[in-house]
Short mmCIF file of C-alpha atoms and ligand atoms in Angstrom, two decimals:
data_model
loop_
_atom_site.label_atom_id
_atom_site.label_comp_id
_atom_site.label_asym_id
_atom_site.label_seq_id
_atom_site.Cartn_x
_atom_site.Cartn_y
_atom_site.Cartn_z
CA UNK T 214 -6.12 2.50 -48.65
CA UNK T 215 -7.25 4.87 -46.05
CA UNK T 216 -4.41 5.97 -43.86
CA UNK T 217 -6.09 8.67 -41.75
CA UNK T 218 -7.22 8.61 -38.09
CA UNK T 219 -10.29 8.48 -37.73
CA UNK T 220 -12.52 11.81 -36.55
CA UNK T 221 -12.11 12.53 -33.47
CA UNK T 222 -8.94 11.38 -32.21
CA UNK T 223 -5.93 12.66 -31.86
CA UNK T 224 -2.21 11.60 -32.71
CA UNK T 225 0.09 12.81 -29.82
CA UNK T 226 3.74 14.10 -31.03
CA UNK T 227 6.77 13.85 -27.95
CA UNK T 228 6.25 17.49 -27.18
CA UNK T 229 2.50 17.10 -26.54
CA UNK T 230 3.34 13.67 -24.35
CA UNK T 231 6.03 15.98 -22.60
CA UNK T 232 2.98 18.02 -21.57
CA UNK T 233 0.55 15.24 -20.82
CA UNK T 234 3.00 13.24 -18.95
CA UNK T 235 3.66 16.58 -16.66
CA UNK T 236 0.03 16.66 -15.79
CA UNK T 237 -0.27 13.12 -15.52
CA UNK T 238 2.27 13.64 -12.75
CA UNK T 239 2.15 16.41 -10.44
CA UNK T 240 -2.03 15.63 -10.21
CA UNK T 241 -1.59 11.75 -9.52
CA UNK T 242 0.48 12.99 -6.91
CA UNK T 243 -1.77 15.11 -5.59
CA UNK T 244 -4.19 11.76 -5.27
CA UNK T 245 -2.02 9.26 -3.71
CA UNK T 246 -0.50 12.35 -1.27
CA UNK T 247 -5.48 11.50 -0.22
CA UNK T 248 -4.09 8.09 -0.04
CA UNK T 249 -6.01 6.90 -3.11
CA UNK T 250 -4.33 4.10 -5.31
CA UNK T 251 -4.49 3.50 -9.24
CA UNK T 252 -6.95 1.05 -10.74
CA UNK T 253 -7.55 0.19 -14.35
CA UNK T 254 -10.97 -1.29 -15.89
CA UNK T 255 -11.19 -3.01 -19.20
CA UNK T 256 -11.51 -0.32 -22.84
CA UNK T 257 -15.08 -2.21 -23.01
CA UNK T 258 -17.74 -3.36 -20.95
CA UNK T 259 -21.56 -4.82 -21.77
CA UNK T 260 -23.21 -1.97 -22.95
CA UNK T 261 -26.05 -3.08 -20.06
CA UNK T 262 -23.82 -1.51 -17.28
CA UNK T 263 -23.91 1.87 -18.89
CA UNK T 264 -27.46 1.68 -19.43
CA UNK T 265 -28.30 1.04 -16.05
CA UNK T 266 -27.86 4.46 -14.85
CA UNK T 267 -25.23 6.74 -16.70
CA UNK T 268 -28.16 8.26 -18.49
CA UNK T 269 -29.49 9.38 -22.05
CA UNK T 270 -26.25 11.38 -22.23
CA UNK T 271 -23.84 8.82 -22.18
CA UNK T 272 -25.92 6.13 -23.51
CA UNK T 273 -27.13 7.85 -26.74
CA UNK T 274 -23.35 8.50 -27.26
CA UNK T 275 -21.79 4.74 -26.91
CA UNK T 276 -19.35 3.13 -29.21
CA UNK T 277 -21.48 0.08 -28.98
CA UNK T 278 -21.17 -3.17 -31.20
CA UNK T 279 -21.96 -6.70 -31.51
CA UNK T 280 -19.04 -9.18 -30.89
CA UNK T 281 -19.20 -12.66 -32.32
CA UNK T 282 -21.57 -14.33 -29.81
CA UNK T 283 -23.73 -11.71 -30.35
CA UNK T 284 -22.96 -9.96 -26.97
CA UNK T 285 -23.89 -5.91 -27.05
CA UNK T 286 -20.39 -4.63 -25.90
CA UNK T 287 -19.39 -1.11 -25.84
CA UNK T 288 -16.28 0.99 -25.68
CA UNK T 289 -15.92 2.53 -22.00
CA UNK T 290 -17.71 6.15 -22.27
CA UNK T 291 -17.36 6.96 -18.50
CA UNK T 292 -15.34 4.91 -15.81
CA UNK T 293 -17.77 5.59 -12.56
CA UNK T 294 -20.16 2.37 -13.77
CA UNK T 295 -16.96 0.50 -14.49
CA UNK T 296 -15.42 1.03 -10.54
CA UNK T 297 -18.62 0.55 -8.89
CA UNK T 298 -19.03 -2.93 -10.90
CA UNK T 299 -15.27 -3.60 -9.77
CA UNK T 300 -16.00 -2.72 -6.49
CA UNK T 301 -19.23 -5.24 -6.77
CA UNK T 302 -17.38 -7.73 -8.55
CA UNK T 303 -13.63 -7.77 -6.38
CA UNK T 304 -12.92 -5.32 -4.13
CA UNK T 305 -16.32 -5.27 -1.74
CA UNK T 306 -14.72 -6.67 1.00
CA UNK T 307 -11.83 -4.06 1.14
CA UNK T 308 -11.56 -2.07 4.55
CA UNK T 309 -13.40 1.38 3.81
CA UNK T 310 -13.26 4.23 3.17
CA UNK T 311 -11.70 3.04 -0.56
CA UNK T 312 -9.71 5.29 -2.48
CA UNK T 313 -9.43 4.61 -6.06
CA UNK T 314 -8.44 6.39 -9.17
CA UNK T 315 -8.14 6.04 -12.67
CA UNK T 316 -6.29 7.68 -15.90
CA UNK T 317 -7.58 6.02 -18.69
CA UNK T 318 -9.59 6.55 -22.30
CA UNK T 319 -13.12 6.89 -22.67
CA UNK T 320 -14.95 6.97 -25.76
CA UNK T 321 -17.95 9.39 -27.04
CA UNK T 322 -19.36 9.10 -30.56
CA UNK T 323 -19.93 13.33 -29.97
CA UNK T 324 -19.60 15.89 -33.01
CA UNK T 325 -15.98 16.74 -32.35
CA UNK T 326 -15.08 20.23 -31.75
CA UNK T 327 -12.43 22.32 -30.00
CA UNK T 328 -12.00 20.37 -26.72
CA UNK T 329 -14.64 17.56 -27.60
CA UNK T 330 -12.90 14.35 -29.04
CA UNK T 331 -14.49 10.76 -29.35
CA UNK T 332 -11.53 9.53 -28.20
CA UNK T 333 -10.73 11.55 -24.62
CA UNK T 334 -8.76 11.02 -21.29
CA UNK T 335 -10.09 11.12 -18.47
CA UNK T 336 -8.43 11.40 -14.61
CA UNK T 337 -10.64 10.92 -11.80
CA UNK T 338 -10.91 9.32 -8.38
CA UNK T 339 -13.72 7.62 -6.76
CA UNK T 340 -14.30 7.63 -2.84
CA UNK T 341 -16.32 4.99 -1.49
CA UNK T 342 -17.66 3.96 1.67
CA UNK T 343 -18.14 7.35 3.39
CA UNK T 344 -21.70 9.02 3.25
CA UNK T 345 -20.88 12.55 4.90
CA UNK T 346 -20.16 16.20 3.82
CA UNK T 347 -16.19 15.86 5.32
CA UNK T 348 -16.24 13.62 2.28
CA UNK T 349 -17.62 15.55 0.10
CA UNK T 350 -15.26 18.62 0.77
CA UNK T 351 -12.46 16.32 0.46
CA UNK T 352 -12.93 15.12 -3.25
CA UNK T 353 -13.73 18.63 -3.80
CA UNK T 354 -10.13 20.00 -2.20
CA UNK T 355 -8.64 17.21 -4.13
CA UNK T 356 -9.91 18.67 -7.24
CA UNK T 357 -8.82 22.31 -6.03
CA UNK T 358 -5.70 21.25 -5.35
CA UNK T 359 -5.06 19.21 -8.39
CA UNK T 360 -5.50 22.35 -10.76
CA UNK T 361 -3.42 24.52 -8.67
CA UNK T 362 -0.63 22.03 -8.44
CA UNK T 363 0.09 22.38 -12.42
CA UNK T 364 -0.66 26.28 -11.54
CA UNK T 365 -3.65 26.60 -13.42
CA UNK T 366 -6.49 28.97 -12.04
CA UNK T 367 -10.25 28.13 -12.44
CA UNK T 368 -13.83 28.47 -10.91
CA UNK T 369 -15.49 26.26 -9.01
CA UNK T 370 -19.19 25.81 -8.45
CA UNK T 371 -21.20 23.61 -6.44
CA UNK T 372 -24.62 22.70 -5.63
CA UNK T 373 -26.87 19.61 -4.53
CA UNK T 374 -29.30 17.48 -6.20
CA UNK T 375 -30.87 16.55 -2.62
CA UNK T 376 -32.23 20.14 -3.64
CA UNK T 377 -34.27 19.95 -6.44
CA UNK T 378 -34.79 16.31 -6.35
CA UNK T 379 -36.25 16.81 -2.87
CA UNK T 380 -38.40 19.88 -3.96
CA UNK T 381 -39.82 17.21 -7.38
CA UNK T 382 -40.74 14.65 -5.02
CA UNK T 383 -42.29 16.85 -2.29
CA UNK T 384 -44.80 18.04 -5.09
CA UNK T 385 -45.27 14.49 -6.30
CA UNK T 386 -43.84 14.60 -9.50
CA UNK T 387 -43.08 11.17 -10.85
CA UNK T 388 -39.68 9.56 -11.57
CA UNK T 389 -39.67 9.53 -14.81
CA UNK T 390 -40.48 13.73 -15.55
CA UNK T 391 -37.95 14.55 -12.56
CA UNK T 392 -35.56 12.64 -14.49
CA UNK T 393 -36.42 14.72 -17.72
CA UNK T 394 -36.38 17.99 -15.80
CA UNK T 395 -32.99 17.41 -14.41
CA UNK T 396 -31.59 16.72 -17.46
CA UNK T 397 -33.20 20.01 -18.86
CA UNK T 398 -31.82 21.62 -16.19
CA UNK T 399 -28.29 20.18 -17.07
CA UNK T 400 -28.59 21.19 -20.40
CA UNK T 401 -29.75 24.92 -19.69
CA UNK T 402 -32.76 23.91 -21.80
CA UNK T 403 -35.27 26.62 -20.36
CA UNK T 404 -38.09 25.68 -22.67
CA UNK T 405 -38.28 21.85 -22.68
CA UNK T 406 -38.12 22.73 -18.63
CA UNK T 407 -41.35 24.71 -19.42
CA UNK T 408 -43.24 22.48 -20.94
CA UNK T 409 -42.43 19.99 -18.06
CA UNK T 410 -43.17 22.32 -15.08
CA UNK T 411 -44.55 25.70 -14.14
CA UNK T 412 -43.67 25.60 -10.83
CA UNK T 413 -42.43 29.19 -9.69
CA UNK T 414 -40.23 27.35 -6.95
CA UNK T 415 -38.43 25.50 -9.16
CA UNK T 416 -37.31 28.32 -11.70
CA UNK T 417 -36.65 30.36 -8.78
CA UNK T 418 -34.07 27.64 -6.79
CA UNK T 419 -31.91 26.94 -10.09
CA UNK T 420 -31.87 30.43 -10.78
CA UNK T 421 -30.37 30.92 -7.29
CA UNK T 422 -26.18 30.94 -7.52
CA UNK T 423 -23.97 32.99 -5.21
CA UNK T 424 -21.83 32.95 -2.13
CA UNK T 425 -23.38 31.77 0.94
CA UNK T 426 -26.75 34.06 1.14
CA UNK T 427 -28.02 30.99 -1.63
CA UNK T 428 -28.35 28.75 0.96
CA UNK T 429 -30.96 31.28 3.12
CA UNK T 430 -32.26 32.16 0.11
CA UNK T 431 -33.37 28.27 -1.16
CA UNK T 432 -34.28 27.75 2.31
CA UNK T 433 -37.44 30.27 2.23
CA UNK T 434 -38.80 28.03 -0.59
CA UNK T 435 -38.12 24.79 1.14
CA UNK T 436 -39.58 25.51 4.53
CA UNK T 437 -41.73 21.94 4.52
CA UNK T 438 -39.82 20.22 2.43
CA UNK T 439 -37.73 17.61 4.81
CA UNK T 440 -35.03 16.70 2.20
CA UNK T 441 -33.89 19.37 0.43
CA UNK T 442 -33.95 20.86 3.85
CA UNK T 443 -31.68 18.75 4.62
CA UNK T 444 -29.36 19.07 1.61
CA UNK T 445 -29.22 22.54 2.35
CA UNK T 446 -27.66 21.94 5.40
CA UNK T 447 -25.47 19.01 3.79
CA UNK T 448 -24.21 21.70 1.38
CA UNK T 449 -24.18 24.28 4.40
CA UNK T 450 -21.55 22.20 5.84
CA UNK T 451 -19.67 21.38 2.82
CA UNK T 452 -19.19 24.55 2.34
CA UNK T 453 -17.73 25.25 6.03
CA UNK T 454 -15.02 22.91 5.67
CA UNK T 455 -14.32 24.52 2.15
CA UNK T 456 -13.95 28.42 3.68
CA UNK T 457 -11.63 26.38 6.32
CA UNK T 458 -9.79 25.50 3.69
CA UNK T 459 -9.53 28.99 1.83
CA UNK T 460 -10.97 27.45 -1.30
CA UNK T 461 -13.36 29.79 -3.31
CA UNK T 462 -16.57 28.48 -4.87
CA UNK T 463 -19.76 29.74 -6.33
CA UNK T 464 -22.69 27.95 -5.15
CA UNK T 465 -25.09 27.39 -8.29
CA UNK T 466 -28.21 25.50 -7.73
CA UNK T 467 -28.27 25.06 -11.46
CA UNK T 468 -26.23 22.59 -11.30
CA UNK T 469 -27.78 19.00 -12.40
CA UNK T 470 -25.14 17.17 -14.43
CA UNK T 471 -25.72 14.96 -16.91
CA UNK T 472 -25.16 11.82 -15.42
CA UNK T 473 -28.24 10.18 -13.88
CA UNK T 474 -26.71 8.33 -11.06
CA UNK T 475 -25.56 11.43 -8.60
CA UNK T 476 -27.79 11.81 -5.78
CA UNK T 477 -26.19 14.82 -3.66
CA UNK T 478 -23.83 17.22 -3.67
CA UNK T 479 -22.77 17.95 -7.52
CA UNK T 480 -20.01 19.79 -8.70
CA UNK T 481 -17.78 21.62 -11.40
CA UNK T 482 -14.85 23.32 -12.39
CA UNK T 483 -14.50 25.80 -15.54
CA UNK T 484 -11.33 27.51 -16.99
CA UNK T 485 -10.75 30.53 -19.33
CA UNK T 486 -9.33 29.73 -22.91
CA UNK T 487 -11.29 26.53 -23.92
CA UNK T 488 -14.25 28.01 -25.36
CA UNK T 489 -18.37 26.39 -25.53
CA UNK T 490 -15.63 23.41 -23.64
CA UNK T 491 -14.33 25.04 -20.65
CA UNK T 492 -15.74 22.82 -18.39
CA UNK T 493 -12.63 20.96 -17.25
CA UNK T 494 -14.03 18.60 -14.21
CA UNK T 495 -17.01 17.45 -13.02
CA UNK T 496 -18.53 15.34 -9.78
CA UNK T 497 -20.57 14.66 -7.17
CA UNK T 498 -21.87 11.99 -4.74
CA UNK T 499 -23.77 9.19 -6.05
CA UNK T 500 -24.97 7.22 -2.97
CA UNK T 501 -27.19 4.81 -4.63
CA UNK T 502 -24.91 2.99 -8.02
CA UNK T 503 -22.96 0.60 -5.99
CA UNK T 504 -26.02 -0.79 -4.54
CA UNK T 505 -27.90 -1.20 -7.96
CA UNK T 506 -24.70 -3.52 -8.90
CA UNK T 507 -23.90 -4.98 -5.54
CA UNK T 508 -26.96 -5.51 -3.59
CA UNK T 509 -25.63 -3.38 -0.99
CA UNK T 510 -25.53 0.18 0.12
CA UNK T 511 -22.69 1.68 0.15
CA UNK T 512 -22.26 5.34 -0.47
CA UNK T 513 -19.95 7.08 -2.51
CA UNK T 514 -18.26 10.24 -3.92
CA UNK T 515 -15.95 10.79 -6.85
CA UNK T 516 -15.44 13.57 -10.08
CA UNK T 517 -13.83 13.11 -13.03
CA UNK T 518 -11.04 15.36 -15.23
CA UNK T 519 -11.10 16.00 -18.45
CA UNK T 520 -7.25 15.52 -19.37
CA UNK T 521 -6.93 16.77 -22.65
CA UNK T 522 -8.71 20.22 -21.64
CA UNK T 523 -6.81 20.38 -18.39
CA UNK T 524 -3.42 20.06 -20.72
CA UNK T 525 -5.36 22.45 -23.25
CA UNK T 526 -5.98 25.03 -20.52
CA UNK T 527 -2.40 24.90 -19.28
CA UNK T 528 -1.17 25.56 -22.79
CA UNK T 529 -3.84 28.23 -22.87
CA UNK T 530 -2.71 30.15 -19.76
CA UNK T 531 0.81 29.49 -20.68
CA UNK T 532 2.51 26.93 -18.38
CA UNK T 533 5.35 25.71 -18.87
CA UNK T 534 5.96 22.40 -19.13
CA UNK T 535 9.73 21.14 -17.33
CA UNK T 536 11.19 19.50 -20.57
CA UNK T 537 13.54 16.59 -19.86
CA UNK T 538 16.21 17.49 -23.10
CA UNK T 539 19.00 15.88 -24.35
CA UNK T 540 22.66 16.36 -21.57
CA UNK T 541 25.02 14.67 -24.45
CA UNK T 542 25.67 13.10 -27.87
CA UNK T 543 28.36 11.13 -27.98
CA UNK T 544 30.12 11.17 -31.21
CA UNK T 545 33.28 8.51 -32.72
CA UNK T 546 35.12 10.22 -35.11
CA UNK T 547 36.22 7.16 -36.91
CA UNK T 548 35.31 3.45 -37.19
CA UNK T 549 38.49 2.65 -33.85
CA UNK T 550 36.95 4.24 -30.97
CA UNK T 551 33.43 3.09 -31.62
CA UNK T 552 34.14 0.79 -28.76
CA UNK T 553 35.61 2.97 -26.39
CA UNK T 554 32.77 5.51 -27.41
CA UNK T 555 30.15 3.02 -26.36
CA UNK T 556 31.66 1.98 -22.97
CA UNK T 557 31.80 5.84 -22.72
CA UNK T 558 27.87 6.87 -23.60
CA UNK T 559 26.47 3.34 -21.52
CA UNK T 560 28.51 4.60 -17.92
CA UNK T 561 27.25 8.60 -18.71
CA UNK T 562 23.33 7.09 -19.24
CA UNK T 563 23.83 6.24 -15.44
CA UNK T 564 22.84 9.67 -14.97
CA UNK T 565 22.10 11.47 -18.05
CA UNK T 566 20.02 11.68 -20.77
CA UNK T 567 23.01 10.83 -23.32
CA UNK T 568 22.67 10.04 -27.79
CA UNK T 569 25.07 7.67 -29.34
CA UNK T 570 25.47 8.83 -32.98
CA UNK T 571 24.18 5.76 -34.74
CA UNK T 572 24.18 7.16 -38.29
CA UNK T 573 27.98 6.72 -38.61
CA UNK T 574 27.99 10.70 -39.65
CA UNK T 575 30.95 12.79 -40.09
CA UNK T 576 31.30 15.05 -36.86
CA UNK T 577 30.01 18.29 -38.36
CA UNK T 578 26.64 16.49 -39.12
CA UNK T 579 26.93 15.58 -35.41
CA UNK T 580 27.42 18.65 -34.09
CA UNK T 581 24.47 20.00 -36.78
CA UNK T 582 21.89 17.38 -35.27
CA UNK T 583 22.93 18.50 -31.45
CA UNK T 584 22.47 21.74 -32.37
CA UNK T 585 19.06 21.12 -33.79
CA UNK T 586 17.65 18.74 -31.11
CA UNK T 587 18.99 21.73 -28.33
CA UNK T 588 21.66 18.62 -26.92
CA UNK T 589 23.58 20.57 -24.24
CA UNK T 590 26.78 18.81 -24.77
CA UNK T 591 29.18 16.95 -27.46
CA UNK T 592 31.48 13.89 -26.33
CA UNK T 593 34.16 14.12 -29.55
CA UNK T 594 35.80 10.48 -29.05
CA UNK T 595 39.33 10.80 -31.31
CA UNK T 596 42.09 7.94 -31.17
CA UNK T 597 44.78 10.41 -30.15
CA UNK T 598 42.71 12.36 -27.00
CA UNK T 599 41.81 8.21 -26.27
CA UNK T 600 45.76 7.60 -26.26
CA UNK T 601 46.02 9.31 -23.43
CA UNK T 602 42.47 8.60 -21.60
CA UNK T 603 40.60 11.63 -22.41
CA UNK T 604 38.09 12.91 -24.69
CA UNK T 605 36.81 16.53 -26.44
CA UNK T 606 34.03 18.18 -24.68
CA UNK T 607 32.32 20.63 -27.00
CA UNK T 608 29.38 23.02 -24.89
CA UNK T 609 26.85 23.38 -27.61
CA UNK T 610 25.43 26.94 -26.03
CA UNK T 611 28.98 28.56 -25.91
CA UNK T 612 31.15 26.67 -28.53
CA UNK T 613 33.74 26.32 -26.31
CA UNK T 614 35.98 22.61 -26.27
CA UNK T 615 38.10 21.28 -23.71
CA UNK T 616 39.88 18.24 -23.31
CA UNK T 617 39.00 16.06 -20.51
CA UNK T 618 39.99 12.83 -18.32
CA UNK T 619 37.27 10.15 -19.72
CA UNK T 620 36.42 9.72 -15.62
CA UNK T 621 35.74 13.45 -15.47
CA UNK T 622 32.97 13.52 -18.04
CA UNK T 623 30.48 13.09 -15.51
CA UNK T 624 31.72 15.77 -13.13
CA UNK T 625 32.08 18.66 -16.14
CA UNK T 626 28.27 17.85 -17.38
CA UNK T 627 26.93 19.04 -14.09
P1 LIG E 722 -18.66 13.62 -17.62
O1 LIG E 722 -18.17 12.18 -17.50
O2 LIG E 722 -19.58 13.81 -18.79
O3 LIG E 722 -19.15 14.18 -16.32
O4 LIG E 722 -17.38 14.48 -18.00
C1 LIG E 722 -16.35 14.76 -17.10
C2 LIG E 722 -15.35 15.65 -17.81
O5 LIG E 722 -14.83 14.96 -18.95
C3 LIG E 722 -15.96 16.91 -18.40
O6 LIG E 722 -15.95 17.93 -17.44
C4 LIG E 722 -15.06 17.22 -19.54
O7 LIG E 722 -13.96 17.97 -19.09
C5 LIG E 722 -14.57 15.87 -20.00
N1 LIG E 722 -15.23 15.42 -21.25
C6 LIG E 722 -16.47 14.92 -21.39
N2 LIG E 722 -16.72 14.61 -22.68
C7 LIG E 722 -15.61 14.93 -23.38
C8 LIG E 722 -15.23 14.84 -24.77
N3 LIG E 722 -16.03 14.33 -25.69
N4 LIG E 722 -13.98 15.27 -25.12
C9 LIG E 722 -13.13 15.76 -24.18
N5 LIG E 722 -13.43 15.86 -22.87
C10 LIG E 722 -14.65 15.45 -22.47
#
C-alpha cells in the first residue's frame, strides 16, 4: 500500500499552522479593515470556465478529469474565473463597488520546486464594479499594506497592459499573435518575441522600467497611439495616489502576466529569500471577464497572494510568529481528586490555555511532559492541600511551588 502524499503537497505540522494561521490573520484583517468580506467557491469547477480566458498558463496546468456523466471537471487552479462566475451566477445584483476575498487551495499540475507546489494557497481579493485608477491604487495599497502588516519588506512593480496592447493593435497586429507576444513577454522569452515581432517600439517600451521618467519616456513612442496614451496617463495617476501614500514602486513595462484576462494596470510583488519563486503576489485590472460570463460590463480589479511563499518569506526574513503555548497542566496525584482536579482545569480553560493529564502518569512524568511541551505552569491536585481548599502551584521556568486557595489559581497565573 502506498502511504505517501502525493508530489507536490505538503503535510502541515502545528508549528507550521501556528505560522500560517498568523498570516492568515493579521492580512485578512488588513482586507475587511477595505471593507471586503470572505467568499468561498467550490475545489472544482467545469474545466470550460478556465478555458475561457485564464490562458495557456493555467489551462495547460489543470487537474482536469472526467466525472461519471462524462462532465470535464477540473480542480480550481486560480479563483478570479470562479468569483466572476459567482458574481454572474448570485451576487450581480449586489450594490457596487463589491468587495470580495478569498483564502482557499488551488491546484497546478507544475514540476514542484522550492516555493512551487501542486497543491498551493492562495489569498486574494477581488474589487468589482469600479473602472478608475483610485481603484487601482487601492488594491495595490491593500497589497502594500498586507506585507507590511506581518513586517515583511518587498518590491513592488507595476505597469499597464493598455500599453503594449494599445501599441499591438495600433500597428494592426492580430489577436491571436498579440496574445502570443504577451505571453512571451510574461515569460521573459526574448527569442520566441523575435520571431513574432521586430518592431523597435516594442523592445524598446518593455525594456523601459524605472521611477516616474518611464512614463515620459513610453510616451515619445506612443505619440499617435490613442490608447496606450491613455494608459499612460491611467498609470500616471495610479501612481500619484501611490507617492500620496508613501508607497515605493518600480514601474516596469515588462510586465504582462500570465493570465490572459487582465486588460490594464498589472502588477507584482517580489521578496528576497525564495529563490527562481520570489514572486509572492500578483494582479491587475481585468475589465472585460465578468462580461464574457455575465453579459454585462462590469469592470474589475483584484491580485492574488501566494500564501505559502508569503509564510516562506516571513520564515526567511525571520519573523516571529506570536505562539499561543500551553498556561497550565493540571495534574491528580492519585485516583480521589480526579474530580476535584477536573472541576479545577474546566473553570481555569475560561481563560487559559490549560492540559488535564489524561495518561493517569505519576507526577514526575507530569512535570517531565510540561517541561517538554514549554507549559508555563503545574496545578499539583493532592487530597491533603484539597482538605483544606487549596492546591500546589509549581512555575515550570523557576521551580519554585507554593500553595494556593483553589479560587486564587486564576489570579497567580497572570
Ligand atoms: P497567478 O494566479 O499565477 O497570478 O499567481 C499568483 C501568485 O500565486 C503568484 O505570485 C505566486 O506567489 C503564487 N503561485 C502561483 N503558482 C504557484 C505554485 N505552483 N505554488 C505556489 N505558489 C504559486
Amino acid at each position: 500500500m502506498k502511504t505517501e502524499k502525493p508530489k507536490g503537497t505538503r503535510d502541515f505540522t502545528p508549528e507550521d499552522m501556528e505560522s500560517r494561521r498568523h498570516v492568515e490573520k493579521e492580512i485578512t484583517d488588513v482586507f475587511e479593515r477595505y471593507g471586503f468580506r470572505q467568499i468561498r467557491t467550490p475545489s472544482f469547477e467545469h474545466a470550460e470556465l478556465f478555458e475561457i480566458k485564464s490562458g495557456e498558463e493555467i489551462t495547460t496546468h489543470m487537474y482536469a478529469f472526467k466525472d461519471k456523466k462524462d462532465r470535464t471537471l477540473c480542480l480550481r487552479p486560480e479563483e478570479t474565473a470562479p468569483v466572476c462566475r459567482m458574481f454572474a451566477e448570485t451576487l450581480r445584483t449586489r450594490p457596487r463597488p463589491l468587495k470580495l476575498y478569498y483564502f482557499d487551495p488551488m491546484f497546478r499540475y507544475e514540476e514542484p520546486q522550492k516555493g512551487r507546489y501542486r497543491e498551493f494557497w492562495q489569498m486574494g481579493l477581488e474589487l468589482i464594479g469600479p473602472p478608475g485608477p483610485e481603484s487601482d491604487a487601492e488594491v495595490i495599497s491593500i497589497a502594500y499594506e498586507s506585507l507590511k502588516r506581518i513586517g515583511l519588506s518587498s518590491a513592488l512593480e507595476i505597469g499597464h497592459l493598455g500599453i503594449i496592447k494599445g501599441f499591438l493593435e495600433d500597428r494592426k497586429i492580430p489577436e491571436d499573435t498579440q496574445r502570443k507576444i504577451l505571453a512571451c513577454i510574461d515569460k521573459k522569452d526574448t527569442e520566441g518575441l523575435k520571431k513574432l515581432s521586430t518592431e523597435k517600439t516594442l523592445f524598446e517600451l518593455i525594456g523601459l522600467a524605472g521611477g516616474k521618467e518611464v512614463l515620459g519616456k513610453a510616451e515619445k513612442h506612443l505619440k499617435n497611439c490613442d490608447r496606450s496614451m491613455k494608459a499612460l496617463s491611467e498609470l500616471g495617476e495610479i501612481i500619484s495616489i501611490l507617492d500620496l501614500l508613501g508607497i515605493g514602486y518600480l514601474i516596469n513595462l515588462g510586465i504582462a502576466r500570465g493570465l490572459e484576462y487582465y486588460t490594464g494596470m498589472v502588477f507584482e510583488m517580489r521578496v528576497q529569500g525564495l529563490g527562481a519563486q520570489n514572486q509572492i503576489c500578483g494582479g491587475g485590472r481585468y475589465d472585460n471577464l465578468i462580461g464574457l460570463f455575465s453579459g454585462i460590463s462590469v469592470p474589475a480589479v483584484g491580485f492574488a497572494f501566494g500564501f505559502d511563499r508569503v509564510v516562506e518569506a516571513a520564515q526567511f526574513q525571520k519573523i516571529k510568529t506570536p505562539v499561543r503555548g500551553i498556561d497550565v497542566v493540571v495534574a491528580p496525584v492519585s485516583p480521589d481528586v480526579k474530580k476535584e482536579a477536573l472541576k479545577i482545569a474546566a473553570t481555569l480553560r475560561k481563560d487559559y490555555v490549560v492540559l488535564f493529564d489524561l495518561m493517569n502518569r505519576k507526577l514526575g512524568k507530569v512535570l517531565e511532559y510540561a517541561a517538554e511541551t514549554n507549559a508555563r505552569y503545574v496545578v499539583i491536585v493532592g487530597s491533603k492541600d484539597l482538605a483544606e481548599g487549596c492546591v500546589t502551584l509549581r512555575d515550570m521556568k523557576s521551580g519554585v511551588q507554593k500553595t494556593v486557595k483553589i479560587e486564587d489559581i486564576g489570579g497567580a497565573l497572570r
